[in-house]
Structure formats: structure tokens, C-alpha cells
Tab-separated table of C-alpha atoms and ligand atoms in Angstrom:
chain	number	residue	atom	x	y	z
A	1	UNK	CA	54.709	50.254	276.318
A	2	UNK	CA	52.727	52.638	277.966
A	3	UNK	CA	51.956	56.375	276.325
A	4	UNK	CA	50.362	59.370	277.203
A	5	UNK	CA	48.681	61.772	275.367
A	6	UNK	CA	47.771	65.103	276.299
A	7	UNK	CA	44.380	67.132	274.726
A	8	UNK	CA	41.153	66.520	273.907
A	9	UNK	CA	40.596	66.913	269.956
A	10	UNK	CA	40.293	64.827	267.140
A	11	UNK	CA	44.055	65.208	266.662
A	12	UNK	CA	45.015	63.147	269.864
A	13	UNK	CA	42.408	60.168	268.706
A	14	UNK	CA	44.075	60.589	265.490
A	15	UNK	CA	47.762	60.068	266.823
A	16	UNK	CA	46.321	57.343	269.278
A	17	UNK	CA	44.599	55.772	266.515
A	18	UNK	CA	47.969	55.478	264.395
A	19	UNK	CA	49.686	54.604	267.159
A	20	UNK	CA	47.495	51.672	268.226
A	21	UNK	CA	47.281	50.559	264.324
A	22	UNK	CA	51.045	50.166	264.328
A	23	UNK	CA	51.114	48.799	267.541
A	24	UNK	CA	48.864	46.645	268.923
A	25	UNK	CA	50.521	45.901	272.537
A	26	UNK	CA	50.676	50.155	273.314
A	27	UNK	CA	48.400	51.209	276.496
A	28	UNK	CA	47.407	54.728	276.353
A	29	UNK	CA	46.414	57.585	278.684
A	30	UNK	CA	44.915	60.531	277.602
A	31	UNK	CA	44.489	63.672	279.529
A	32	UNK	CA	41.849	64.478	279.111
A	33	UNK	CA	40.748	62.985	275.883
A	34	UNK	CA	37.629	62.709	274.618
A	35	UNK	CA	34.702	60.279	273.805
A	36	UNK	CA	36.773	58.910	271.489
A	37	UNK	CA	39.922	58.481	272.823
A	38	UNK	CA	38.116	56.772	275.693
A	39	UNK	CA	37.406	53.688	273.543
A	40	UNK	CA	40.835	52.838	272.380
A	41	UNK	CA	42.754	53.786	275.778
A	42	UNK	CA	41.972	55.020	279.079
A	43	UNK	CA	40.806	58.891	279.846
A	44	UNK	CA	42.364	60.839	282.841
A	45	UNK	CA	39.648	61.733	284.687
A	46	UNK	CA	39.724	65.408	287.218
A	47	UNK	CA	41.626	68.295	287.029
A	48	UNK	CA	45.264	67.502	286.410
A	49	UNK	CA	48.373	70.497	286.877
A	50	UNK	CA	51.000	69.856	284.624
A	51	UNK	CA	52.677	68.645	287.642
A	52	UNK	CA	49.918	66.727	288.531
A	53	UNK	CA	50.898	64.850	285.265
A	54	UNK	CA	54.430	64.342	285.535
A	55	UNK	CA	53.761	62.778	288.927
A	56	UNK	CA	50.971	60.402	287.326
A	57	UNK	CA	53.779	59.517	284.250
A	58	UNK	CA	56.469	58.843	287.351
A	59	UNK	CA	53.579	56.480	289.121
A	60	UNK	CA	52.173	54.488	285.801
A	61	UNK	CA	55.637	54.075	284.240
A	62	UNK	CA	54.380	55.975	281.303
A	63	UNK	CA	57.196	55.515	278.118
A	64	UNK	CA	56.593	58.822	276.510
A	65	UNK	CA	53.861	61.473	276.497
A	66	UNK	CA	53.198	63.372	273.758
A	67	UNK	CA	51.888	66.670	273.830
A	68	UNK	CA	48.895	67.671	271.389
A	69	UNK	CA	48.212	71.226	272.805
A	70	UNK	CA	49.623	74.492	272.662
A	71	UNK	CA	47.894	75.374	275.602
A	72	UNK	CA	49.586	72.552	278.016
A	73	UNK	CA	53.117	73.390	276.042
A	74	UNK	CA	52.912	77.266	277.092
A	75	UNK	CA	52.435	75.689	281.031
A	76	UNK	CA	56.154	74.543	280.945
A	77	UNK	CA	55.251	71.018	281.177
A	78	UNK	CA	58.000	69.908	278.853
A	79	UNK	CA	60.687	71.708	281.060
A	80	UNK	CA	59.194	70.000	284.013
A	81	UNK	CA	59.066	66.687	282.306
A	82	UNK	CA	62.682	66.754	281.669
A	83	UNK	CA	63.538	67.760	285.180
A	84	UNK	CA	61.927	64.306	286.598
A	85	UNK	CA	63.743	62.580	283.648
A	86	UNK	CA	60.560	61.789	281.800
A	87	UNK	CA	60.392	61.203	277.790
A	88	UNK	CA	58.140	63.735	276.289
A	89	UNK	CA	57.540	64.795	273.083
A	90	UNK	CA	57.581	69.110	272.533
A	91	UNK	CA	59.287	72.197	273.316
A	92	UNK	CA	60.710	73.361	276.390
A	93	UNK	CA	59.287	76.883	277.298
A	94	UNK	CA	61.200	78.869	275.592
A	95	UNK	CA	60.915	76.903	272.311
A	96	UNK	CA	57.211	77.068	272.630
A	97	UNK	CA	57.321	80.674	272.607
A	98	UNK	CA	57.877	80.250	268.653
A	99	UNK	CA	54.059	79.592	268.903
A	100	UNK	CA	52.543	81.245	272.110
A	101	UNK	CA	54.385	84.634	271.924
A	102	UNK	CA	53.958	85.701	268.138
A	103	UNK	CA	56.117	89.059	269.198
A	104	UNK	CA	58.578	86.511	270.369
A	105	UNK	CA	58.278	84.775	266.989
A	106	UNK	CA	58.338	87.233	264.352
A	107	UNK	CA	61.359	88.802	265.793
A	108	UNK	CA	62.865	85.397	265.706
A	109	UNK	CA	61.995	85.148	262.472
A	110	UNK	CA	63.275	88.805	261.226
A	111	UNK	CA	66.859	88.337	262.860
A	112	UNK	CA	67.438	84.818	261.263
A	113	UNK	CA	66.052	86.561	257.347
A	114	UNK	CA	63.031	84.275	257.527
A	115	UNK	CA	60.535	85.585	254.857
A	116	UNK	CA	57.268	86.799	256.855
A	117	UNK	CA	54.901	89.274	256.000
A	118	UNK	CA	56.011	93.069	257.251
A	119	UNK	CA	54.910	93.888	260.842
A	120	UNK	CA	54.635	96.414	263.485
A	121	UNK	CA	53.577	95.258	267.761
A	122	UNK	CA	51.853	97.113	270.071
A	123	UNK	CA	51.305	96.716	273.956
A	124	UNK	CA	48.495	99.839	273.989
A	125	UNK	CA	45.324	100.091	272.274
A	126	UNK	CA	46.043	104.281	271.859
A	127	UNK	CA	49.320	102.944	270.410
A	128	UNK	CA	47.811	101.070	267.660
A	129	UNK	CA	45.003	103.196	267.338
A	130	UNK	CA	47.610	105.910	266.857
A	131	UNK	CA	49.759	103.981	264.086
A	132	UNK	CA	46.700	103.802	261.987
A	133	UNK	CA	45.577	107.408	261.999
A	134	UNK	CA	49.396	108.002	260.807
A	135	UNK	CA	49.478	105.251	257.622
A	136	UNK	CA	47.354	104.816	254.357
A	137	UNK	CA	45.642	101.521	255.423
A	138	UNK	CA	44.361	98.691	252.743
A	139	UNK	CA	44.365	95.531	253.902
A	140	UNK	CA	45.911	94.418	257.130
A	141	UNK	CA	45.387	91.250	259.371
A	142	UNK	CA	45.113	92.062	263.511
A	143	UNK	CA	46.701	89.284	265.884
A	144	UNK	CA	46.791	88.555	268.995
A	145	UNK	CA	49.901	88.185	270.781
A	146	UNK	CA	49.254	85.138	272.654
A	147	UNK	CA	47.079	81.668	272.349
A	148	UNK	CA	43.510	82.258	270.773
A	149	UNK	CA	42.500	78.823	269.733
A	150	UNK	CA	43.529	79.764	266.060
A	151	UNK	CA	40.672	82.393	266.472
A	152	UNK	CA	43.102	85.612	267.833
A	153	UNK	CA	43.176	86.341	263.798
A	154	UNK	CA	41.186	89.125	262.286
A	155	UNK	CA	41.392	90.417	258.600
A	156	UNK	CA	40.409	93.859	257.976
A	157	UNK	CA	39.721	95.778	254.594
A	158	UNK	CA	39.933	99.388	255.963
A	159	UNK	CA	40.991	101.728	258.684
A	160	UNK	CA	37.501	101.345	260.227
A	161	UNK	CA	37.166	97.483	260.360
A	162	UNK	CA	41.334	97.373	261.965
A	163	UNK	CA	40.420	100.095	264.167
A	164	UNK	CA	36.877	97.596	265.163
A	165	UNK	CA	39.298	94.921	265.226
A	166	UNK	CA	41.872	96.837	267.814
A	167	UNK	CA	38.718	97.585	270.139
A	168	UNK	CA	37.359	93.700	269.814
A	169	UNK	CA	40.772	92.574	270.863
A	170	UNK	CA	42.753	94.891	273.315
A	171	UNK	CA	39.494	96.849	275.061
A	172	UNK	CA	36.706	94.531	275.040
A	173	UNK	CA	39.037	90.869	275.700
A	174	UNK	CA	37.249	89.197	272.850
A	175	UNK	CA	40.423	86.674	273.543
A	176	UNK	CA	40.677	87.363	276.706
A	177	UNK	CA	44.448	88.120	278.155
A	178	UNK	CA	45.954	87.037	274.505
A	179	UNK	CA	44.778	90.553	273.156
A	180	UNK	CA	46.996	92.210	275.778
A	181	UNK	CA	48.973	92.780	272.843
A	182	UNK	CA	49.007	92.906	269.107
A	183	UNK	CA	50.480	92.578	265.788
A	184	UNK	CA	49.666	94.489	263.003
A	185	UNK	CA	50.600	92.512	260.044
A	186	UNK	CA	50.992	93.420	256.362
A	187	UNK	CA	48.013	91.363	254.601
A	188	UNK	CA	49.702	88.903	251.543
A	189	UNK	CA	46.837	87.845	248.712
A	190	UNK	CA	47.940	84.161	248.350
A	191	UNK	CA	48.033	80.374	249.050
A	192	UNK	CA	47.908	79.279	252.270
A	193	UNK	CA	50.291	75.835	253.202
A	194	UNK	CA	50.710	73.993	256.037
A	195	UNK	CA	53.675	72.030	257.041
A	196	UNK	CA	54.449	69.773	259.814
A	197	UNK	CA	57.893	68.849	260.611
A	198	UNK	CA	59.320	66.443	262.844
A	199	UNK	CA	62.376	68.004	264.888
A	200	UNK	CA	65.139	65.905	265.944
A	201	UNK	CA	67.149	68.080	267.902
A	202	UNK	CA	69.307	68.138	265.044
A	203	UNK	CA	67.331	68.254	261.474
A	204	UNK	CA	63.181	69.708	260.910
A	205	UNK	CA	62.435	66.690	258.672
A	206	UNK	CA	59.072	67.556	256.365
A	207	UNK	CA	55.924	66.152	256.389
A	208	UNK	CA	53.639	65.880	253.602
A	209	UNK	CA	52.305	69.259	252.551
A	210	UNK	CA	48.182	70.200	253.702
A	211	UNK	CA	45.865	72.513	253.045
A	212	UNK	CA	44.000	73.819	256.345
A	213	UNK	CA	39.830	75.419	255.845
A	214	UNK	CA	40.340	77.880	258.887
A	215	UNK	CA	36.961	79.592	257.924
A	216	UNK	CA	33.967	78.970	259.451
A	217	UNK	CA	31.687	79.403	255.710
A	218	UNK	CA	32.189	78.187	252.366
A	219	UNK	CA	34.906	80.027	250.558
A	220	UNK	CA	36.604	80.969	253.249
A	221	UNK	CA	34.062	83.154	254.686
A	222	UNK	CA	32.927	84.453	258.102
A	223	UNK	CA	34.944	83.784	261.569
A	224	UNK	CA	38.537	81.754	262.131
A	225	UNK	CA	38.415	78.708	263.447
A	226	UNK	CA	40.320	75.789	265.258
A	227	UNK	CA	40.348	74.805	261.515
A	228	UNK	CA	36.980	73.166	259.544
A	229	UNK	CA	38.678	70.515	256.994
A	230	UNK	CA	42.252	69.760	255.481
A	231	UNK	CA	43.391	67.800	252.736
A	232	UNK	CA	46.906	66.107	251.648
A	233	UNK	CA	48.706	67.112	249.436
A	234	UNK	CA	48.298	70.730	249.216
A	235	UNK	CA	47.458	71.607	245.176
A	236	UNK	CA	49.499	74.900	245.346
A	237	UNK	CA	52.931	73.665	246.830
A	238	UNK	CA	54.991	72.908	243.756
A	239	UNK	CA	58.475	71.549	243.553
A	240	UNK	CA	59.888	75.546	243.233
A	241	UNK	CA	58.213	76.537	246.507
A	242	UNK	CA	59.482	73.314	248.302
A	243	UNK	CA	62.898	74.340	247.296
A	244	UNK	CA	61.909	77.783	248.204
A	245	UNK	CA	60.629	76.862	251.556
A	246	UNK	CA	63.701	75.141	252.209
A	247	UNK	CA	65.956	78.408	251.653
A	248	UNK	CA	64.166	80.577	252.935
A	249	UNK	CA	62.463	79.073	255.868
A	250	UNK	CA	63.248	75.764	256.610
A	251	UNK	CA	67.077	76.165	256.819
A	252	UNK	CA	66.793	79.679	258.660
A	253	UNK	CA	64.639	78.546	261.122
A	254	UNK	CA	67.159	75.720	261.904
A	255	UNK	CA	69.995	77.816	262.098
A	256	UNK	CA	67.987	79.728	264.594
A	257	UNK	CA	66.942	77.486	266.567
A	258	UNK	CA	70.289	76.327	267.289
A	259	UNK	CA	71.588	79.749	267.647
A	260	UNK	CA	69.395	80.524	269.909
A	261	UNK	CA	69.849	77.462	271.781
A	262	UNK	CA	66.058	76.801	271.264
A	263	UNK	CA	66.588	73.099	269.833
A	264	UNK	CA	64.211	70.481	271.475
A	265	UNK	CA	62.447	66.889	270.244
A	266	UNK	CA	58.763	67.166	268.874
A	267	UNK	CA	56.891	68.890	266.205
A	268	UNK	CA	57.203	72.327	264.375
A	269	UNK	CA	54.677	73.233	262.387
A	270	UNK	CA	55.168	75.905	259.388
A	271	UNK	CA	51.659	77.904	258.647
A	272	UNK	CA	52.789	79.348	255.337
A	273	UNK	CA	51.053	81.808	252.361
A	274	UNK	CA	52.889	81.603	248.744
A	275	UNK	CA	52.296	85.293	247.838
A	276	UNK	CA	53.165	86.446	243.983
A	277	UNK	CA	55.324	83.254	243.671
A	278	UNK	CA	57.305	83.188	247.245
A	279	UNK	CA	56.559	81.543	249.965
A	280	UNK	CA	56.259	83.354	253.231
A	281	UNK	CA	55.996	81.991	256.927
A	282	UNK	CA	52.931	83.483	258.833
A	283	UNK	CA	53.393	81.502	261.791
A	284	UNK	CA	55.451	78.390	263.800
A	285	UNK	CA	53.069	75.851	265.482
A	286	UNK	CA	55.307	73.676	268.385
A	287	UNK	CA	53.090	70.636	267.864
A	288	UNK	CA	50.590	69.078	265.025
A	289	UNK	CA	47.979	70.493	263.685
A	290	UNK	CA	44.312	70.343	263.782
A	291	UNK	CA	42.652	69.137	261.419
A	292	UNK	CA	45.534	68.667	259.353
A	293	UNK	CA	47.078	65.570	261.363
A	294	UNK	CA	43.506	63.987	260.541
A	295	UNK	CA	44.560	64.366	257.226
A	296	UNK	CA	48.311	62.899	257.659
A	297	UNK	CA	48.045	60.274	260.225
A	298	UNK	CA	46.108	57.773	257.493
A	299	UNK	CA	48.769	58.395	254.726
A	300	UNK	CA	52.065	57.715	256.898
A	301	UNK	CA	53.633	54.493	256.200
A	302	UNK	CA	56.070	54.377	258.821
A	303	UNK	CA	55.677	53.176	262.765
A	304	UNK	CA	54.780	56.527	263.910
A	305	UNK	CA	56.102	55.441	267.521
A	306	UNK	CA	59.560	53.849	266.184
A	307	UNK	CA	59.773	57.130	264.337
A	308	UNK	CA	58.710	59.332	267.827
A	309	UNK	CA	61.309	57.472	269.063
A	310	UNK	CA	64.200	57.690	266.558
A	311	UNK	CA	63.629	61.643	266.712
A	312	UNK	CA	63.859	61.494	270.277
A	313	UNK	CA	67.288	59.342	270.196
A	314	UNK	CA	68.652	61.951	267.922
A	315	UNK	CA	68.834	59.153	265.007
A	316	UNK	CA	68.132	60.074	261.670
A	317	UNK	CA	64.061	60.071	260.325
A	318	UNK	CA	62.998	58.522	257.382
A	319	UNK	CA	59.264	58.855	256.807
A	320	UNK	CA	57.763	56.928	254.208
A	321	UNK	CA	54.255	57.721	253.069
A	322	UNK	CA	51.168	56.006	250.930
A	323	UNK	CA	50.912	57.564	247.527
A	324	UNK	CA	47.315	58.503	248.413
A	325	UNK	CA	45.848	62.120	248.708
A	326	UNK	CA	43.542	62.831	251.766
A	327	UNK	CA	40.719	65.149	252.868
A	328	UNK	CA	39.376	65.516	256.063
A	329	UNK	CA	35.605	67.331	256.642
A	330	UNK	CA	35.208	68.198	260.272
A	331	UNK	CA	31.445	67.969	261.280
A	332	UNK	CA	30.800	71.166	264.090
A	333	UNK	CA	27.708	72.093	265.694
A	334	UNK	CA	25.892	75.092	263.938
A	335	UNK	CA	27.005	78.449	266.069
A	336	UNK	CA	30.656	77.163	266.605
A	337	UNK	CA	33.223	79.111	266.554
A	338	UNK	CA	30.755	81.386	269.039
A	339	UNK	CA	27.727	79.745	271.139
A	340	UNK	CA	26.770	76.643	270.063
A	341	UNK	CA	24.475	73.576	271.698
A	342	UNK	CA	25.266	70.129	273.092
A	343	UNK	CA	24.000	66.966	274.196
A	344	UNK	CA	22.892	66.598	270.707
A	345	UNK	CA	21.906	62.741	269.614
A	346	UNK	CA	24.598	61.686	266.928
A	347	UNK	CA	23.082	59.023	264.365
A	348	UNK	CA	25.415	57.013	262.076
A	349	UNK	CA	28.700	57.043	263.449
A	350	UNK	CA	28.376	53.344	263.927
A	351	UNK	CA	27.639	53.225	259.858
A	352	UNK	CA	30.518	55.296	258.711
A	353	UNK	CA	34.103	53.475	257.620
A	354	UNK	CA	37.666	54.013	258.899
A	355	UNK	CA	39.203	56.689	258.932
A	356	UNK	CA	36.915	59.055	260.946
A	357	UNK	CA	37.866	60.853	264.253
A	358	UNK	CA	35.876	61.745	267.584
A	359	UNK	CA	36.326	65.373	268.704
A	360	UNK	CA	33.641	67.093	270.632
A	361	UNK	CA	31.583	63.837	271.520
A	362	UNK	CA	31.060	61.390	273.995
A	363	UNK	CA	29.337	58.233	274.162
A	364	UNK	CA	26.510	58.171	276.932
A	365	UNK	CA	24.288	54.641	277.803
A	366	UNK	CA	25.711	53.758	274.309
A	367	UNK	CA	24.211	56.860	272.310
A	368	UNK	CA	26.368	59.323	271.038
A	369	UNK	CA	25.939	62.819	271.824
A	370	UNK	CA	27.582	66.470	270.780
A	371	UNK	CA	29.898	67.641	273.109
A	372	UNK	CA	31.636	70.521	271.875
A	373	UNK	CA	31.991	72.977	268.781
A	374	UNK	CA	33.610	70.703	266.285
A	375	UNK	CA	32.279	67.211	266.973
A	376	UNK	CA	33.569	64.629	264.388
A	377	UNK	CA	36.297	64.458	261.552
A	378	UNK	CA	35.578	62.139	258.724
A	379	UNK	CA	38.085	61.496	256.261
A	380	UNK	CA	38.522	60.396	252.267
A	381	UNK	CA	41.681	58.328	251.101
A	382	UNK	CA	42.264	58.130	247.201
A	383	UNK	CA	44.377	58.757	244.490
A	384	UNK	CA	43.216	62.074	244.029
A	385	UNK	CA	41.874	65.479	246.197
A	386	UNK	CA	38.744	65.196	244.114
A	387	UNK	CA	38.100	61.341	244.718
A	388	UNK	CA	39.283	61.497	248.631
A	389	UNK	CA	36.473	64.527	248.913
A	390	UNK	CA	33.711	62.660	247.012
A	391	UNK	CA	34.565	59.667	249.489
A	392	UNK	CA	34.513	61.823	252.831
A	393	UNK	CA	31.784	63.848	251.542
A	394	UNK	CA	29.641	60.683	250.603
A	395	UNK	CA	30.528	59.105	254.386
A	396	UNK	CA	28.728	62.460	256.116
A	397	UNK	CA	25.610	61.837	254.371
A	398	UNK	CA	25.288	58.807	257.144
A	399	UNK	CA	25.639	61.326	259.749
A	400	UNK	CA	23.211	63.597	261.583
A	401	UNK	CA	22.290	65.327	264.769
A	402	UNK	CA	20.563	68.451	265.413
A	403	UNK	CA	22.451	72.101	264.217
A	404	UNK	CA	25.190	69.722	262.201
A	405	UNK	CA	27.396	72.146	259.965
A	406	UNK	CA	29.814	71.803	257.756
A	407	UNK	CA	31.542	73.461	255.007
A	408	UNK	CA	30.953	71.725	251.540
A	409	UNK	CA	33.592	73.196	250.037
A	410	UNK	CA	36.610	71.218	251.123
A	411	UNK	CA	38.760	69.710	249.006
A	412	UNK	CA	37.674	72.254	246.238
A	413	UNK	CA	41.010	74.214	246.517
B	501	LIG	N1	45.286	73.933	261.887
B	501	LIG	C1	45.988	74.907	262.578
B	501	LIG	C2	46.184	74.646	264.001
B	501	LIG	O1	46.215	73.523	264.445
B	501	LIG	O2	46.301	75.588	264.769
């Protein structure tokens, strides 16, 4: 059985970790992986179009590739897949716009009565500028339209900071062609959730509730990141906002999505806030999370490929998971998300037990070395939030390189 995955974080050696675990006999590709990934399969090496990669999944045979980034999933690659009759897991194009076109989404999500926060979009900076001179402003969180990294997110207090925030994204590019437009989103006090759900073409069957740390600082100050720690279960999501979520998202979305004819085989992810006791949808993710798959992968029971493939048959999903609560600390380089330094010397990984995850770094004449803004994810299993931190918390103190960071805060709810 031959599998491909495509990205480079700590979530693809995550999902080629579990998929190895459960079975031995898998070969895998990744494009274009990472240190990691390199050590458990083999890394695409060059600079690979998406069609560049259907042609090397026609040529190796490859079973089923699996798509870890938005990025690649906003490039059509699934539609393209499916027109050389290749198995891959994600969203055709117009599915994926649920994540890269947040217009696209939240106008999905206010003609099926999904709960999300109140809204207005703008495709001119004088526009916006313009809608804020008109309204009372308190509070109010500034998106961009398109892919950021999880970083196109800006919370402001005041008309001052949104206006500072309009100028960072639409005039001076901060995110670069995803500012082109914006959302203007009402900004709920609250809980945030994530879920991941596995999509079957026919059912969105739940994961395990997490808790993503998209802050760069303790207490969830300073910049957004790609995400800085998660844990499993998340402490807020009680059996009434499961059964909320279910109403008033879950079952929308699906009647949507076939509506709409947007139905497709792969992952939706549900980035929620539970906001004076109801639980609100801020965004759709087409594919897992980061870090929060670090944080799932160790607690799923079942054959993650059997169940990859029983989704992608159309059969009915049954996940079973350990009755074990997980929390994953990811280890960045000080400066991330902005400039930050590599080629940093990384002691201790070799001391550290399983699970931990290789993101930005790379093994070189058998030293490891920094290779990106977040570096390493190193994860806690145990009965409880509090004992699964302690554990991760107690493995990084066998780590270092030069400008390590990390929030110390995870796990504390
Ligand atoms: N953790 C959120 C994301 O993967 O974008």
C-alpha cells in the first residue's frame, strides 16, 4: 500500500506516524515533508505542480494521497486528482472554498441558518474605512478574505486599532493578495472549540473535541499563529453544546453541503466560540488541523487508514477512541510568527518519549537543526488535561536550541 501525503508540518508526520503505527507494511511519500517525515517514509524532493503530483501518484501506483494543506487544496488538486481517477482525500475546489474564500463561507453559512457571528465584506479599503466612520465601534475582529496561514486574523478594541488593522491588511499586503478583501466581523467574548470531522460524502462524523493556543504569548496574548499548543478534550464543550453544535451547525452545514452540491470525501473542520451559552461557527477548515491533529492522532483507537478508506467507500465510520486526554506544546523559534532564525542545533530530541512530532527541522550529518518558525510538537497522554500537560511540559525540559519559545500556559484552559 503505497500513500502520499501532501505538506510539510508536524500534522503530516503526525498522520504518517498513525498511519505507519497501524500499519506496518504502508510506504509513504510526502511532498514535501519535513525532517521528520523523511525518517519514516520518503520526501519528494524539487518543485512539484499539483499536476506534477498527480502524474508522480499515476507513475508510483500511489493508493491514496491525502491532503494536509489548505494551500495545495485551494490549487484544485483534488478536482484534478479525480479527473486521472486517483484516490485522494479533500475537497474539490469548490468545497474548499468553505475554507479559502471566507466571503464564500459565511454566506454559505447565513443561507443554510448556521449560527456565526454578524458580518459585513468589503472589496475597498475606502469602503471599510467608510463603514466605520458610520457605526459605534467596540470590539470587532478584521479578516482576511483568503489563506493567511491562520495569521489573516486581527482583533481590534476601537475604531483606531480596526481602522490600523484595515491599512495593515488591504494597503500595506501584510498578507499579501489574501487582504484583497475583508470581513468585518462582530467580536463574541467566549470559548473557543475546535472540531474535526470526517466527511463521508454522506454523514460529517465528529471527532473528539480540542482546544487550539492560536496566540503567540501566554494568555492568549500578542500575534495569531499557525496555532502554539492543543489539548483533547476541550474543558468547555459540554454535553448541551454538543447537542447544540449538532442543531445548529453540524446538521445545517450538511444540508448545505448537499444542497449546494458541495459534498466530497475528507476532513471538515469546525473552528467554533461558545458565546453566552451558544455555540457559534467562526470558521470551516477542509482538512485537519494544526496542532490539534498532534493532539488527536495518539488518542484514536481505530485503523486510521481502514477508516480513510471506509469514508472514501461511502461506508459508515465508527471511530473509537482511548479514554485518555491529550496536550500538545509546540516548541517555535523565538520571533515566529514574524522573523525568526534557523540552522539552530536541537539537543534532546533523541531523549524525549513517543509521542512528539518534527515540524520545522531537519536532520543534517546526524545533528538536528531549526528549520522553520514552529520546530517541534511534544505531546502528554493521561487521564487528565492537567496530568497530560505536566507530562509534555516535563518532556521539553530535555529540549534546547538557541531562541526556543514556547508558551507555558497550555493545557491551563
Ligand atoms: N489550528 C487551526 C488550523 O489548523 O488552522
Amino acid at each position: 500500500m503505497k500513500i502520499l501525503i501532501i505538506g510539510s508540518g508536524g500534522r503530516e508526520h503526525a498522520i504518517g506516524k498513525k498511519l505507519l503505527k497501524d500499519n506496518p507494511n504502508i510506504h509513504l511519500y510526502f511532498y514535501p515533508g519535513n525532517g521528520g517525515t523523511k525518517l519514516i517514509g520518503e520526501n519528494i524532493e524539487g518543485d512539484y505542480s499539483v499536476l506534477d503530483l498527480s502524474f508522480f501518484s499515476k507513475k508510483n501506483n500511489i493508493d491514496l494521497t491525502i491532503v494536509g494543506s489548505e494551500f495545495i487544496l485551494m490549487k484544485e488538486i483534488v478536482d484534478l486528482f479525480k479527473f486521472y481517477k486517483l484516490n485522494i482525500v479533500g475537497p474539490h475546489y469548490l468545497a474548499a472554498r468553505l475554507e479559502g474564500d471566507r466571503i464564500f463561507a459565511k454566506s454559505f453559512m447565513k443561507k443554510y441558518g448556521i449560527r456565526n457571528p454578524k458580518y459585513e465584506e468589503f472589496d475597498s479599503y475606502d469602503k471599510a474605512i467608510n463603514f466605520l466612520e458610520k457605526n459605534i465601534i467596540n470590539s470587532l475582529v478584521i479578516k482576511t478574505n483568503g489563506l493567511a496561514s491562520g495569521k489573516g486574523v486581527i482583533l481590534t478594541h476601537n475604531k483606531n486599532e480596526a481602522k490600523q488593522a484595515l491599512k495593515t491588511i488591504m494597503i500595506k499586503k501584510k498578507f499579501g493578495d489574501s487582504g484583497n478583501k475583508v470581513i468585518i466581523e462582530e467580536f463574541l467574548q467566549g470559548n473557543e472549540v475546535s472540531i474535526i470531522s470526517i466527511f463521508n460524502n454522506k454523514e460529517i462524523i465528529p471527532f473528539l473535541s480540542s482546544k487550539d493556543y492560536k496566540k503567540i504569548e501566554d494568555n492568549d496574548k500578542g500575534l495569531n499563529t499557525g496555532g502554539m499548543g492543543a489539548i483533547v478534550p476541550n474543558p468547555y464543550m459540554n454535553d448541551y453544546n454538543w447537542i447544540d453544535f449538532q442543531k445548529n451547525i453540524l446538521e445545517p452545514t450538511l444540508e448545505g453541503i448537499m444542497s449546494e452540491k458541495l459534498n466530497f470525501f475528507g476532513f471538515l473542520y469546525f473552528g467554533l466560540i461558545i458565546s453566552n451559552n451558544k455555540i457559534y461557527l467562526l470558521e470551516y477548515n477542509t482538512r485537519m488541523g494544526d496542532p490539534e491533529t498532534q493532539s488527536l492522532l495518539p488518542l484514536m483507537k481505530s485503523n486510521f487508514f481502514k477508516l480513510l478508506m471506509n469514508a472514501f467507500n461511502g461506508e459508515k465510520i465508527n471511530i473509537l477512541w482511548k479514554n485518555y486526554c491529550s496536550c500538545c506544546v509546540v516548541l517555535s523559534s523565538k520571533g515566529y510568527p514574524e522573523k525568526y532564525s534557523k540552522g539552530n542545533v536541537i539537543k534532546g530530541i533523541n531523549l524525549i518519549e513517543e509521542p512528539f512530532y518534527i515540524a520545522g527541522a531537519d536532520k543534517k550529518n546526524d545533528k538536528w537543526i531549526t528549520s522553520g518558525g514552529r520546530v517541534l510538537n511534544i505531546i502528554g497522554i493521561s487521564s487528565s488535561i492537567k496530568e497530560a500537560r505536566n507530562i509534555a511540559y516535563k518532556k521539553i525540559e530535555k529540549i534546547q536550541f538557541n531562541d526556543l519559545y514556547y508558551r507555558k500556559d497550555i493545557g491551563l484552559f
